[in-house]
Amino acid sequence: MPVAREYDAPGGTPGGGAGAPGRPHIPSPAQAPVQAPASDAVSEVIRWAGFSCAVVPVVLLLCGLPFGAALGAAAGLAAVTAASHALLRHSERTAARLDADGVSPHRGRHGRTGIGAHRGGRHV
């Protein structure tokens, strides 16, 4: 029976698997948790917003508000939902484009790098 030494790499000798005698078991590195794509999260937010656009006017009617007020609230919620949906999709497209190009986002007003006159040094 072959004896695996401690300095052997995992799986380096035939028959020297993780359960071999004289060799400690080395667990595999932990996998990073898989996150849902951003588009799924956006879709879920929009679905909940659509649900609230339907529920809020019904609740307002049950609380005794006139039909016109409930309809106005529904229209306002629908407009906010549509604007949020457009902004979220635009943000997704921008992030995807930045990832694809490998370009870092704008660093802001004082985010310059380098030396010389661009760093605000004294001019002689």
Coordinates of C-alpha atoms in Angstrom, one line a residue:
M1 CA 0.0 0.0 0.0
P2 CA 1.5 3.4 -1.0
V3 CA 2.0 5.9 1.7
A4 CA 1.3 9.5 0.8
R5 CA 3.6 12.1 2.2
E6 CA 2.3 15.3 3.7
Y7 CA 4.0 17.4 1.1
D8 CA 2.4 15.6 -1.8
A9 CA -0.2 17.6 -3.7
P10 CA -3.8 16.4 -3.5
G11 CA -4.3 13.7 -6.0
G12 CA -0.5 13.7 -6.9
T13 CA 0.1 10.0 -6.3
P14 CA -2.0 7.1 -7.7
G15 CA -4.3 5.8 -5.0
G16 CA -3.5 8.7 -2.7
G17 CA -6.9 10.3 -2.6
A18 CA -8.3 12.5 0.1
G19 CA -9.0 9.6 2.4
A20 CA -5.5 8.0 2.2
P21 CA -4.0 7.1 5.6
G22 CA -1.3 9.4 6.8
R23 CA -2.6 12.3 4.8
P24 CA -4.9 15.0 6.2
H25 CA -8.1 15.8 4.2
I26 CA -7.8 19.2 2.5
P27 CA -11.2 20.6 1.8
S28 CA -11.7 22.3 -1.6
P29 CA -11.9 26.1 -1.5
A30 CA -15.3 27.5 -0.8
Q31 CA -17.3 28.6 -3.8
A32 CA -18.5 32.2 -4.0
P33 CA -22.3 32.4 -3.6
V34 CA -24.0 32.7 -6.9
Q35 CA -26.0 36.0 -7.1
A36 CA -29.0 36.4 -9.3
P37 CA -28.4 38.6 -12.4
A38 CA -29.3 42.2 -12.0
S39 CA -32.1 41.9 -14.5
D40 CA -33.9 39.4 -12.3
A41 CA -33.7 41.8 -9.4
V42 CA -35.0 44.7 -11.5
S43 CA -37.9 42.5 -12.8
E44 CA -38.8 41.6 -9.3
V45 CA -38.8 45.3 -8.2
I46 CA -41.0 46.2 -11.1
R47 CA -43.4 43.3 -10.4
W48 CA -43.8 44.5 -6.8
A49 CA -44.3 48.1 -8.0
G50 CA -47.0 46.9 -10.4
F51 CA -48.7 45.0 -7.6
S52 CA -48.7 48.1 -5.4
C53 CA -50.2 50.1 -8.3
A54 CA -53.1 47.7 -8.2
V55 CA -53.5 47.3 -4.4
V56 CA -53.2 51.0 -3.3
P57 CA -56.2 52.3 -5.2
V58 CA -58.3 49.4 -3.9
V59 CA -57.2 50.2 -0.3
L60 CA -58.0 53.9 -0.9
L61 CA -61.5 53.0 -2.1
L62 CA -62.0 50.7 0.9
C63 CA -61.0 53.6 3.2
G64 CA -63.7 55.8 1.7
L65 CA -61.8 58.0 -0.8
P66 CA -63.7 58.9 -4.0
F67 CA -63.1 56.9 -7.2
G68 CA -61.4 59.9 -8.9
A69 CA -58.8 60.2 -6.0
A70 CA -58.0 56.5 -6.1
L71 CA -57.7 56.6 -9.9
G72 CA -55.4 59.6 -9.6
A73 CA -53.2 57.8 -7.1
A74 CA -53.1 54.8 -9.4
A75 CA -52.0 57.0 -12.3
G76 CA -49.3 58.6 -10.2
L77 CA -48.0 55.3 -9.0
A78 CA -48.0 54.0 -12.6
A79 CA -46.0 57.0 -13.8
V80 CA -43.4 56.6 -11.0
T81 CA -43.2 52.9 -11.7
A82 CA -42.6 53.5 -15.4
A83 CA -40.0 56.2 -14.8
S84 CA -38.2 53.9 -12.2
H85 CA -38.3 51.0 -14.7
A86 CA -36.7 53.2 -17.4
L87 CA -34.0 54.4 -15.0
L88 CA -33.2 50.9 -13.8
R89 CA -32.9 49.5 -17.3
H90 CA -30.7 52.5 -18.3
S91 CA -28.5 51.9 -15.3
E92 CA -28.2 48.2 -16.2
R93 CA -27.2 49.0 -19.8
T94 CA -24.6 51.5 -18.6
A95 CA -23.1 49.0 -16.1
A96 CA -23.0 46.3 -18.7
R97 CA -21.3 48.6 -21.2
L98 CA -18.7 49.6 -18.6
D99 CA -18.0 46.0 -17.7
A100 CA -17.7 45.0 -21.4
D101 CA -15.3 47.9 -22.2
G102 CA -13.2 47.4 -19.1
V103 CA -13.3 51.2 -18.5
S104 CA -13.5 52.6 -15.0
P105 CA -16.3 55.0 -14.3
H106 CA -15.7 58.7 -14.1
R107 CA -13.8 59.5 -10.9
G108 CA -15.2 62.9 -10.3
R109 CA -13.9 66.4 -10.1
H110 CA -10.8 65.8 -8.1
G111 CA -10.0 62.2 -9.3
R112 CA -7.0 63.1 -11.5
T113 CA -3.8 61.1 -11.5
G114 CA -0.3 62.1 -12.5
I115 CA 2.1 64.8 -11.6
G116 CA 2.9 68.3 -12.8
A117 CA 0.7 71.3 -13.5
H118 CA -2.4 69.2 -13.3
R119 CA -1.9 68.6 -9.6
G120 CA -2.2 72.2 -8.6
G121 CA 1.5 72.9 -8.1
R122 CA 3.0 76.3 -7.9
H123 CA 3.9 77.8 -11.3
V124 CA 7.2 79.7 -11.4

